[in-house]
Coordinates of C-alpha atoms in Angstrom, one line a residue:
Chain A
M1 CA 78.7 -27.4 99.4
S2 CA 79.9 -31.0 98.6
L3 CA 81.1 -31.9 95.2
I4 CA 80.1 -35.1 95.4
S5 CA 77.3 -36.2 98.5
C6 CA 75.9 -39.5 98.7
H7 CA 73.7 -40.5 101.1
N8 CA 72.9 -44.1 101.5
V9 CA 73.0 -45.6 98.4
G10 CA 71.9 -48.4 96.7
K11 CA 71.7 -50.5 93.4
S12 CA 70.5 -53.9 93.0
Y13 CA 70.9 -55.6 89.3
G14 CA 67.6 -58.2 90.1
H15 CA 68.3 -60.2 93.0
K16 CA 72.0 -59.1 93.0
R17 CA 73.1 -56.4 95.1
A18 CA 76.1 -54.5 93.4
L19 CA 76.2 -51.3 95.9
D20 CA 74.6 -50.8 99.6
Q21 CA 74.3 -48.8 101.9
V22 CA 77.2 -46.6 100.6
S23 CA 77.5 -42.8 102.2
F24 CA 80.2 -40.4 102.1
E25 CA 81.1 -37.0 100.9
L26 CA 83.6 -35.4 99.2
E27 CA 85.1 -31.9 98.7
A28 CA 86.8 -30.3 95.8
G29 CA 90.8 -30.4 95.5
Q30 CA 93.3 -33.5 95.8
A31 CA 92.5 -36.2 93.5
V32 CA 90.0 -39.7 95.1
A33 CA 91.0 -42.9 94.6
L34 CA 88.4 -45.9 94.2
V35 CA 90.0 -49.1 95.4
G36 CA 88.4 -52.3 95.8
P37 CA 88.7 -55.5 94.1
N38 CA 87.0 -56.8 91.1
G39 CA 82.8 -56.4 91.2
A40 CA 83.3 -54.6 94.4
G41 CA 80.9 -52.3 93.1
K42 CA 83.2 -49.7 91.8
T43 CA 82.4 -49.1 87.8
T44 CA 78.3 -49.0 89.5
L45 CA 79.4 -46.5 91.8
F46 CA 81.0 -44.5 88.9
S47 CA 77.9 -44.9 86.7
L48 CA 75.6 -44.2 88.9
L49 CA 78.0 -40.8 89.5
C50 CA 77.7 -40.0 86.0
G51 CA 74.0 -40.9 85.5
Y52 CA 74.4 -43.8 83.2
I53 CA 72.2 -45.3 85.8
C54 CA 69.7 -44.7 88.6
P55 CA 70.2 -45.7 92.2
S56 CA 67.9 -48.2 93.4
Q57 CA 68.0 -46.3 97.0
G58 CA 69.4 -43.2 98.3
E59 CA 70.1 -39.7 97.2
I60 CA 73.2 -38.5 94.8
H61 CA 74.3 -35.2 94.9
I62 CA 77.1 -33.6 92.5
L63 CA 78.0 -29.9 93.2
G64 CA 74.1 -29.8 94.7
H65 CA 72.6 -31.6 91.3
H66 CA 71.4 -34.9 90.7
P67 CA 73.9 -36.3 88.7
G68 CA 72.5 -36.7 84.7
S69 CA 70.9 -33.2 85.2
K70 CA 71.6 -30.5 82.7
A71 CA 72.9 -28.3 85.2
L72 CA 76.0 -31.1 85.7
L73 CA 76.5 -31.0 81.4
G74 CA 80.2 -30.1 80.6
K75 CA 81.0 -30.2 84.4
V76 CA 81.4 -33.5 84.7
A77 CA 83.6 -35.9 82.8
A78 CA 84.7 -39.3 82.5
L79 CA 86.6 -42.0 81.2
P80 CA 84.2 -44.8 81.3
Q81 CA 85.1 -48.4 81.6
D82 CA 84.6 -50.0 77.7
A83 CA 83.2 -47.3 76.2
R84 CA 84.5 -46.8 72.9
L85 CA 84.0 -43.7 70.0
D86 CA 82.8 -44.1 66.5
P87 CA 84.9 -46.4 64.4
N88 CA 83.4 -44.8 61.6
L89 CA 84.7 -41.4 62.3
T90 CA 88.1 -39.3 63.0
I91 CA 88.8 -38.8 66.4
E92 CA 89.1 -34.7 65.5
S93 CA 85.5 -34.7 64.7
Q94 CA 84.4 -36.4 67.6
L95 CA 86.3 -34.5 70.2
V96 CA 85.4 -31.5 68.1
L97 CA 81.4 -32.4 68.2
F98 CA 81.8 -33.3 72.2
A99 CA 83.2 -29.9 72.4
Q100 CA 80.7 -27.7 70.2
L101 CA 77.8 -29.5 72.7
Q102 CA 80.0 -28.1 75.4
G103 CA 79.1 -24.9 74.1
F104 CA 82.4 -24.2 71.9
N105 CA 82.3 -22.5 68.6
K106 CA 83.7 -24.7 65.8
Q107 CA 86.9 -22.6 65.6
A108 CA 87.6 -22.8 69.2
A109 CA 86.2 -26.9 69.4
L110 CA 88.8 -27.0 67.0
V111 CA 91.5 -25.0 69.4
E112 CA 90.1 -27.2 72.6
C113 CA 90.4 -30.3 70.6
E114 CA 93.8 -29.9 69.6
R115 CA 94.7 -28.9 73.5
V116 CA 93.1 -32.3 74.9
L117 CA 95.3 -34.4 72.2
N118 CA 98.4 -32.2 73.4
L119 CA 98.1 -32.8 77.0
V120 CA 98.0 -36.6 75.8
D121 CA 100.7 -36.3 73.7
L122 CA 98.6 -37.3 70.7
N123 CA 98.2 -34.3 68.8
E124 CA 99.1 -36.7 65.2
I125 CA 96.5 -38.6 65.3
A126 CA 93.6 -36.1 65.2
K127 CA 93.0 -37.5 61.4
H128 CA 93.0 -40.9 62.5
K129 CA 89.5 -43.4 62.5
P130 CA 89.3 -45.1 66.6
L131 CA 90.0 -48.2 64.6
A132 CA 93.8 -47.4 63.7
L133 CA 95.0 -46.6 67.8
S134 CA 96.5 -49.2 69.6
H135 CA 94.4 -49.9 72.8
G136 CA 96.8 -47.5 74.8
M137 CA 96.4 -45.0 72.5
S138 CA 92.3 -45.0 72.3
K139 CA 92.7 -45.3 76.1
R140 CA 94.7 -42.1 75.9
V141 CA 92.3 -40.2 73.5
S142 CA 89.5 -41.3 75.7
I143 CA 90.9 -39.7 78.7
A144 CA 91.6 -36.8 76.3
Q145 CA 88.3 -36.1 75.5
A146 CA 87.1 -36.0 79.8
L147 CA 89.7 -32.9 79.9
I148 CA 87.5 -30.7 77.4
G149 CA 86.1 -27.8 78.6
S150 CA 88.4 -28.4 82.1
P151 CA 85.5 -29.6 83.9
Q152 CA 85.7 -29.5 87.5
L153 CA 85.0 -33.3 87.8
V154 CA 86.4 -36.0 86.3
L155 CA 85.7 -39.3 86.9
L156 CA 88.8 -41.8 86.1
D157 CA 87.8 -45.6 85.4
E158 CA 91.0 -47.6 85.8
P159 CA 92.8 -45.0 83.6
T160 CA 96.7 -46.9 83.0
A161 CA 95.1 -50.3 82.9
G162 CA 96.5 -51.2 79.5
L163 CA 99.1 -48.5 79.6
D164 CA 102.8 -49.3 78.8
P165 CA 104.8 -47.9 82.2
A166 CA 106.0 -44.7 80.3
N167 CA 102.8 -43.6 79.1
A168 CA 101.1 -44.4 82.3
K169 CA 103.6 -41.9 84.2
A170 CA 103.1 -39.7 81.7
I171 CA 98.7 -39.5 82.5
R172 CA 100.1 -39.7 86.0
E173 CA 101.7 -36.4 85.6
L174 CA 99.0 -35.0 83.3
V175 CA 96.4 -35.6 85.9
R176 CA 98.8 -33.8 88.7
N177 CA 99.1 -31.1 86.3
Q178 CA 95.0 -30.9 86.5
S179 CA 94.1 -31.3 89.5
H180 CA 94.5 -27.4 90.5
Q181 CA 91.6 -26.9 88.2
T182 CA 90.1 -30.4 88.2
T183 CA 89.3 -32.8 91.0
F184 CA 89.5 -36.7 90.1
V185 CA 88.4 -39.4 90.9
I186 CA 90.3 -42.6 89.9
S187 CA 89.3 -45.9 90.2
S188 CA 92.7 -48.1 89.7
H189 CA 93.8 -51.7 91.1
N190 CA 97.6 -50.1 91.2
L191 CA 97.9 -48.9 94.9
D192 CA 101.6 -47.4 94.4
E193 CA 99.9 -44.9 91.4
L194 CA 96.9 -44.3 93.5
E195 CA 99.3 -43.0 97.0
K196 CA 101.1 -41.1 94.5
L197 CA 98.2 -39.6 93.0
C198 CA 95.2 -39.3 95.6
D199 CA 94.9 -37.9 99.1
K200 CA 91.5 -39.6 100.1
V201 CA 90.9 -43.2 99.1
L202 CA 87.3 -45.2 99.2
Y203 CA 87.7 -48.8 99.9
L204 CA 85.0 -50.8 98.3
D205 CA 84.2 -54.4 98.8
K206 CA 80.9 -56.2 97.6
G207 CA 78.8 -53.0 97.3
I208 CA 79.8 -52.2 100.9
L209 CA 82.3 -49.2 101.3
N210 CA 84.8 -50.4 103.8
Q211 CA 87.3 -47.9 104.6
S212 CA 87.3 -43.9 103.9
I213 CA 90.9 -43.1 104.8
S214 CA 93.1 -40.2 104.3
I215 CA 96.6 -41.0 103.2
K216 CA 98.5 -38.2 104.9
D217 CA 96.5 -38.6 108.1
N218 CA 98.1 -37.7 111.3
Q219 CA 99.0 -41.6 112.1
A220 CA 101.6 -41.1 109.6
A221 CA 104.2 -40.1 111.8
H222 CA 104.0 -42.7 114.0
Y223 CA 104.9 -45.3 111.6
L224 CA 108.1 -46.7 109.1
T225 CA 107.7 -48.9 106.3
L226 CA 111.1 -50.2 105.8
T227 CA 111.8 -52.4 102.4
M228 CA 115.3 -54.1 102.8
Q229 CA 117.3 -55.6 100.1
E230 CA 118.9 -58.1 102.0
C231 CA 119.1 -59.3 105.4
D232 CA 118.0 -61.7 108.2
T233 CA 114.4 -61.4 108.7
E234 CA 114.0 -63.2 112.3
A235 CA 117.1 -61.3 113.5
L236 CA 116.4 -58.2 112.0
M237 CA 112.3 -58.6 114.0
T238 CA 114.2 -59.6 117.3
Q239 CA 116.2 -57.0 117.4
L240 CA 113.9 -54.6 116.8
S241 CA 111.1 -56.0 118.9
H242 CA 113.6 -55.1 121.8
W243 CA 114.4 -51.3 121.0
P244 CA 111.9 -49.9 123.8
Q245 CA 110.8 -46.9 121.3
V246 CA 109.5 -49.8 118.7
N247 CA 105.5 -50.7 119.6
S248 CA 105.2 -53.5 117.1
I249 CA 107.1 -54.8 114.2
K250 CA 105.6 -57.1 111.5
S251 CA 106.4 -57.9 108.2
N252 CA 103.3 -58.4 105.5
Q253 CA 105.8 -59.4 102.8
H254 CA 109.2 -60.8 101.7
N255 CA 111.8 -58.2 103.0
E256 CA 109.4 -55.5 103.7
F257 CA 108.6 -54.4 107.6
V258 CA 106.2 -52.1 109.2
I259 CA 107.6 -50.6 112.1
R260 CA 104.9 -49.2 115.2
Y261 CA 107.1 -46.6 117.2
N262 CA 107.2 -43.7 119.4
L263 CA 107.7 -40.2 118.0
M264 CA 111.3 -39.3 118.7
Q265 CA 113.3 -35.6 117.8
D266 CA 115.9 -35.5 115.3
F267 CA 115.1 -38.7 113.5
E268 CA 116.7 -40.8 116.4
L269 CA 115.4 -44.3 115.1
E270 CA 116.3 -44.1 111.5
N271 CA 119.2 -43.2 112.6
Q272 CA 119.5 -46.2 115.0
L273 CA 118.8 -48.3 112.3
F274 CA 121.2 -47.3 110.0
K275 CA 123.7 -48.3 112.4
L276 CA 122.0 -51.6 112.9
F277 CA 122.1 -52.1 109.3
S278 CA 125.9 -50.8 109.3
S279 CA 126.9 -53.2 111.6
Q280 CA 125.1 -56.5 110.4
G281 CA 126.1 -55.8 106.8
W282 CA 122.4 -55.3 105.8
T283 CA 121.1 -53.3 102.8
Y284 CA 118.3 -51.7 103.0
R285 CA 116.0 -50.5 99.8
T286 CA 113.8 -48.0 100.5
L287 CA 112.8 -46.5 104.4
Q288 CA 109.6 -44.7 103.6
R289 CA 107.8 -42.6 106.8
G290 CA 103.8 -43.7 107.3
R291 CA 102.3 -46.9 106.3
T292 CA 101.9 -47.7 102.1
L293 CA 98.4 -47.8 101.2
E294 CA 98.2 -51.7 101.3
D295 CA 99.2 -51.8 104.8
K296 CA 97.0 -49.5 105.6
L297 CA 93.4 -51.2 103.8
F298 CA 94.5 -54.8 104.5
S299 CA 96.1 -54.8 107.3
N300 CA 94.0 -55.5 110.5
E301 CA 95.4 -52.1 113.3
Chain B
M1 CA 90.0 -20.7 78.9
D2 CA 86.8 -19.2 78.4
I3 CA 84.0 -20.2 80.4
V4 CA 81.4 -21.9 78.2
S5 CA 78.1 -23.0 78.8
P6 CA 76.3 -26.3 76.6
K7 CA 74.0 -25.8 73.8
G8 CA 70.6 -25.0 74.5
S9 CA 68.0 -27.7 73.6
I10 CA 67.3 -26.4 70.4
S11 CA 70.8 -25.7 69.2
G12 CA 72.0 -28.9 70.9
V13 CA 69.3 -30.5 68.5
M14 CA 70.3 -29.4 65.1
L15 CA 73.8 -29.8 65.8
L16 CA 73.7 -33.3 66.6
A17 CA 71.1 -33.8 63.0
Q18 CA 73.5 -32.2 61.3
F19 CA 76.5 -34.3 62.5
E20 CA 74.3 -37.3 61.7
L21 CA 73.9 -36.0 58.1
K22 CA 77.8 -35.2 57.8
K23 CA 78.3 -38.9 59.0
I24 CA 76.1 -40.1 55.7
L25 CA 77.6 -38.0 53.7
F26 CA 81.1 -38.2 54.3
S27 CA 81.6 -42.1 55.4
T28 CA 82.0 -44.7 53.4
R29 CA 79.4 -46.8 54.8
G30 CA 77.4 -44.1 54.2
L31 CA 78.1 -43.5 50.7
I32 CA 77.4 -47.1 49.9
A33 CA 74.0 -46.7 51.6
V34 CA 73.3 -43.9 49.6
I35 CA 75.1 -45.8 46.7
A36 CA 72.3 -48.7 47.3
F37 CA 69.5 -46.6 47.2
A38 CA 70.5 -44.5 43.7
L39 CA 70.4 -47.9 42.5
V40 CA 67.6 -49.1 43.5
W41 CA 65.4 -45.6 42.4
L42 CA 67.4 -45.9 38.7
L43 CA 65.7 -48.9 38.1
I44 CA 62.2 -47.6 39.3
L45 CA 62.9 -44.1 37.4
W46 CA 64.1 -45.8 34.6
Y47 CA 61.2 -48.4 33.9
P48 CA 57.7 -47.8 35.0
V49 CA 58.2 -44.5 35.9
K50 CA 59.8 -43.4 32.4
E51 CA 57.1 -45.3 30.8
A52 CA 54.3 -43.8 33.0
S53 CA 53.5 -40.9 30.8
V54 CA 52.8 -44.0 28.1
Y55 CA 50.9 -47.1 30.0
L56 CA 49.3 -44.5 32.8
F57 CA 46.6 -43.5 30.2
S58 CA 45.9 -46.7 28.4
T59 CA 42.8 -48.0 28.7
E60 CA 43.8 -51.2 29.2
F61 CA 46.0 -50.3 32.3
K62 CA 43.1 -48.2 33.8
Q63 CA 41.2 -51.5 33.5
F64 CA 43.3 -53.3 35.4
I65 CA 44.6 -51.3 38.1
T66 CA 40.8 -50.4 38.9
A67 CA 40.1 -54.1 38.8
L68 CA 43.2 -54.5 41.2
F69 CA 42.7 -51.8 43.6
G70 CA 38.8 -51.3 43.4
E71 CA 37.5 -47.9 41.2
D72 CA 37.2 -45.8 44.3
S73 CA 40.2 -46.6 45.8
V74 CA 42.5 -45.1 42.1
S75 CA 40.3 -43.1 40.2
E76 CA 42.6 -39.7 41.7
L77 CA 45.5 -40.9 40.5
F78 CA 44.5 -41.0 36.7
T79 CA 43.7 -37.2 37.3
W80 CA 47.7 -36.3 38.0
Q81 CA 48.3 -33.8 35.3
V82 CA 52.3 -35.5 35.1
P83 CA 51.8 -39.1 34.9
E84 CA 55.5 -39.6 36.3
M85 CA 54.9 -37.7 39.5
A86 CA 51.6 -40.0 40.1
I87 CA 54.0 -43.4 39.8
V88 CA 56.7 -41.7 42.0
W89 CA 53.5 -40.7 44.7
V90 CA 52.7 -45.0 44.9
A91 CA 56.2 -46.0 44.4
A92 CA 57.4 -43.8 47.4
L93 CA 53.9 -44.1 49.8
Y94 CA 54.9 -48.1 50.1
L95 CA 58.9 -48.3 49.5
F96 CA 60.2 -45.1 51.7
P97 CA 58.9 -47.1 54.5
L98 CA 61.0 -49.5 54.2
F99 CA 64.0 -47.6 53.2
S100 CA 63.1 -45.7 56.5
I101 CA 63.3 -48.9 58.6
L102 CA 66.2 -49.8 57.1
V103 CA 67.6 -46.8 57.3
S104 CA 66.7 -45.0 60.8
A105 CA 67.6 -48.8 62.5
D106 CA 70.9 -47.6 64.0
Q107 CA 69.4 -44.1 65.5
F108 CA 70.7 -45.5 69.0
A109 CA 71.7 -49.6 68.6
S110 CA 75.6 -49.3 68.0
D111 CA 76.4 -46.3 70.1
R112 CA 74.8 -47.7 72.8
A113 CA 76.6 -51.1 72.6
R114 CA 79.6 -49.1 71.9
G115 CA 79.6 -47.1 75.2
T116 CA 79.7 -44.1 72.9
F117 CA 76.7 -42.4 74.6
R118 CA 78.5 -42.4 77.9
F119 CA 80.7 -39.7 76.1
L120 CA 77.4 -37.3 74.8
T121 CA 75.1 -37.9 78.2
L122 CA 77.8 -36.3 79.9
R123 CA 77.3 -32.8 77.2
T124 CA 74.0 -33.0 76.6
S125 CA 71.2 -33.9 77.7
R126 CA 69.1 -37.3 76.8
N127 CA 66.2 -35.4 75.7
T128 CA 68.3 -33.3 72.7
L129 CA 70.3 -36.7 72.0
F130 CA 67.1 -38.3 71.1
F131 CA 65.0 -35.6 69.1
G132 CA 69.0 -34.9 67.7
R133 CA 69.3 -37.9 66.1
F134 CA 65.4 -38.3 65.5
T135 CA 65.8 -35.0 63.0
G136 CA 69.2 -35.8 61.7
Y137 CA 67.7 -39.5 60.4
L138 CA 64.6 -37.0 58.4
L139 CA 67.2 -34.7 57.1
I140 CA 69.1 -37.9 56.2
Q141 CA 65.7 -39.1 54.5
A142 CA 64.4 -35.7 53.4
L143 CA 67.4 -35.9 51.2
L144 CA 66.9 -39.3 49.6
L145 CA 63.8 -38.3 48.9
L146 CA 64.6 -34.7 47.4
L147 CA 67.4 -36.8 45.4
T148 CA 64.4 -39.1 44.0
L149 CA 62.3 -36.2 42.8
F150 CA 65.4 -34.4 41.3
A151 CA 66.1 -37.0 39.1
T152 CA 62.0 -37.7 38.6
L153 CA 61.6 -33.8 37.7
L154 CA 64.8 -34.6 35.2
L155 CA 63.1 -37.3 33.7
V156 CA 59.8 -35.2 33.1
A157 CA 62.1 -32.5 31.6
Y158 CA 63.2 -34.7 29.1
R159 CA 60.1 -35.9 27.7
D160 CA 58.5 -32.5 27.6
I161 CA 59.9 -29.4 29.2
S162 CA 56.8 -27.9 29.5
A163 CA 55.1 -30.3 31.8
I164 CA 57.6 -29.0 34.7
L165 CA 56.1 -26.8 36.4
P166 CA 52.9 -29.1 37.5
A167 CA 55.2 -31.2 38.1
L168 CA 57.0 -29.2 40.6
G169 CA 53.9 -28.4 42.3
S170 CA 53.3 -32.9 42.7
S171 CA 56.8 -32.8 44.0
L172 CA 56.4 -30.4 47.0
F173 CA 53.1 -32.3 47.4
V174 CA 54.9 -35.6 47.1
F175 CA 57.9 -34.4 49.6
V176 CA 55.5 -32.9 52.3
N177 CA 53.6 -36.0 52.5
I178 CA 55.9 -38.6 52.5
M179 CA 57.8 -36.8 55.0
I180 CA 54.6 -36.9 57.2
V181 CA 54.8 -41.0 56.3
L182 CA 57.8 -41.0 57.5
L183 CA 57.7 -40.0 60.7
P184 CA 56.4 -42.4 63.1
Y185 CA 58.2 -44.9 61.3
T186 CA 61.1 -43.2 62.2
A187 CA 60.1 -42.5 65.4
L188 CA 59.6 -46.5 65.8
M189 CA 62.8 -47.1 64.9
A190 CA 64.0 -44.7 67.3
I191 CA 62.6 -46.6 70.1
L192 CA 63.4 -49.9 68.7
S193 CA 67.4 -48.7 68.1
L194 CA 67.1 -48.1 71.9
Y195 CA 66.5 -51.4 73.0
A196 CA 68.3 -53.7 70.5
N197 CA 71.9 -54.6 70.2
S198 CA 72.4 -53.5 66.6
A199 CA 70.9 -52.8 63.8
R200 CA 69.8 -55.6 61.9
Q201 CA 68.5 -56.0 65.2
A202 CA 66.2 -53.4 65.2
T203 CA 65.0 -54.4 62.0
I204 CA 64.2 -57.4 62.6
Y205 CA 62.2 -56.3 65.7
A206 CA 60.4 -53.8 63.2
V207 CA 59.4 -56.4 60.9
L208 CA 58.5 -58.8 63.9
L209 CA 56.1 -56.1 65.0
L210 CA 54.5 -54.9 62.1
A211 CA 53.7 -58.1 60.8
G212 CA 52.1 -59.0 64.3
I213 CA 50.2 -56.3 64.7
S214 CA 49.0 -56.8 61.2
I215 CA 48.0 -60.3 62.5
I216 CA 46.5 -59.7 65.5
N217 CA 44.3 -56.9 64.2
N218 CA 43.1 -59.8 61.5
I219 CA 42.2 -61.9 63.9
L220 CA 40.8 -59.3 66.3
D221 CA 39.1 -58.0 63.2
Y222 CA 36.8 -62.0 63.2
Y223 CA 36.4 -61.9 66.8
L224 CA 35.9 -57.8 67.4
P225 CA 35.2 -56.0 64.5
D226 CA 34.5 -52.9 66.7
L227 CA 38.0 -52.8 68.6
S228 CA 40.0 -54.1 65.6
S229 CA 38.4 -50.9 63.6
L230 CA 40.1 -48.9 66.1
L231 CA 43.3 -50.6 66.7
Q232 CA 44.2 -50.6 62.6
W233 CA 45.3 -47.0 63.2
V234 CA 47.7 -48.0 65.7
A235 CA 50.4 -49.5 63.3
P236 CA 52.5 -47.2 61.3
G237 CA 51.6 -46.9 57.8
A238 CA 47.7 -47.6 58.6
Q239 CA 46.7 -45.2 56.2
L240 CA 48.9 -45.4 53.4
S241 CA 45.8 -47.7 51.4
M242 CA 44.2 -44.2 51.9
M243 CA 46.6 -42.0 51.1
I244 CA 46.9 -43.7 46.9
N245 CA 44.0 -42.2 45.9
T246 CA 44.8 -38.3 47.0
H247 CA 46.0 -35.4 45.7
G248 CA 47.0 -32.2 46.7
V249 CA 45.0 -30.9 49.7
S250 CA 42.9 -33.9 50.3
S251 CA 45.4 -35.7 52.2
L252 CA 45.9 -33.4 54.2
P253 CA 43.1 -35.0 56.8
I254 CA 44.9 -38.0 56.7
A255 CA 47.9 -36.8 57.3
A256 CA 46.8 -36.3 60.7
I257 CA 47.1 -40.6 61.1
P258 CA 51.0 -40.5 61.1
L259 CA 51.2 -37.5 63.1
V260 CA 49.4 -38.2 65.7
Q261 CA 51.1 -41.8 65.7
A262 CA 54.3 -39.6 65.6
A263 CA 53.9 -38.1 68.6
V264 CA 52.7 -41.2 70.8
L265 CA 55.7 -42.6 69.5
L266 CA 58.2 -39.9 70.6
I267 CA 56.8 -39.6 73.4
L268 CA 57.3 -43.0 74.3
G269 CA 60.8 -42.7 73.3
K270 CA 61.6 -39.8 75.1
T271 CA 60.1 -41.1 78.5
Y272 CA 62.2 -44.8 77.6
M273 CA 65.6 -42.7 76.7
A274 CA 65.5 -40.9 80.1
R275 CA 65.3 -44.1 82.2
I276 CA 67.3 -46.4 80.1
A277 CA 70.6 -48.2 81.5
L278 CA 73.7 -46.7 79.3

């Protein structure tokens, strides 16, 4: 049984079409990224998956059930965008209520609350009220509540937006560590982050699912992404385009090159590149097997 | 980790109801509301209720009340064994619905506007959430009513300790009847606070709705009296004037009106809750 199955899902707000004929199937396992520009319909899709709103057309099934059905209570959790805890109650009292509703007894709910706050390194604020927390801390508490009871599916809408780099890294680590028992669907604009965490990527644009790609696809072996520190861009591109094993080379960003080549034994192309850098006195920053997620999503190849 | 299953509907409703009660009793905002309520009742108890034993049975007062409401409307009021309880009955009959509108205006509005519901609906069904909050706000009002009746009993005991037993019987009658009266108000506010963006907005909607129904009914009474005689039972509190002149079991047939109103409003609210976008 698929973890998530969407078939021709559409959602309209009056005359505005937020989602149109979206179909995909996701299996449990590696985290999934949901990418798209602002207004692409990512939050609408999340809201549909959580059962906050109903689709105008189509069918959604999570673990074989409709979103919002009783069978999914406690199995699906979310970090919804812009949702806030009650400012008049302590974090602990609210998280304990959530845990109790999920079936924990009072004592076990307290332990679970402590566990999830520990995961986001915020145990000391359990007795605080939400208004006493910074934006980043509030976001981490909201992530903590999504982990109560170790649900099978967690939907995270912009989990690291507004977090400082250290805490964003901690959240990425947390997602990675929990991935063995929970499947995460993450919406974010940070493609580097998604590349590190996710395998499958769903790309939404103007309410339409444009692409569904795998980061670790078998095409990876035919590409190298080279980022130079210092070089003569034109000379580099001219030289490489004359190499017989190179099919094409392009530069989408300053000092970043995507090389498509015929797969060779013993890192021959890589060795030739290093020799070229040495002879020309150029320095490179990174040499990456495959293409970046950004290149996969936005290049025409 | 142990595998846990979400709470069943009844235990979920009770858990949410208890949580609402705790919110009132252990939060600054809730305590301020309780203190404001206590002050209003302190004034009512200190002046009209405390003096009830003196003036309720005076001929002048009887004549005044009879002239105001009509002989048939208040005759039962003078048969109460404990006059303080009779005054509390009348005051509670009209004041508690007002308190109910104010107290239950935030059953859902703030949480919905803030998005807090999104955390809850992944852990409990919308039905459980709806009835849990409704029950919670009934518990809060029951607590306020019990406090009022307890204070009245203290006043009665202070005047005449031998009147405490009949006063206890009357308290039970007042408690059961007022709670029934509050059911449709609380259910109405549940729907309005689901629709409104804030408690204040829900209160305004309630005032507009109740006043609007009353105005429409008055107009209909002139042009379509048959329809008006039917529609007059639609609004919560339609039976209040009839309830003044009841005591003991004679009020139970009238209780059917708020019970039916509450049932209809709860079905409407449950349906609305199931469809609303969060």
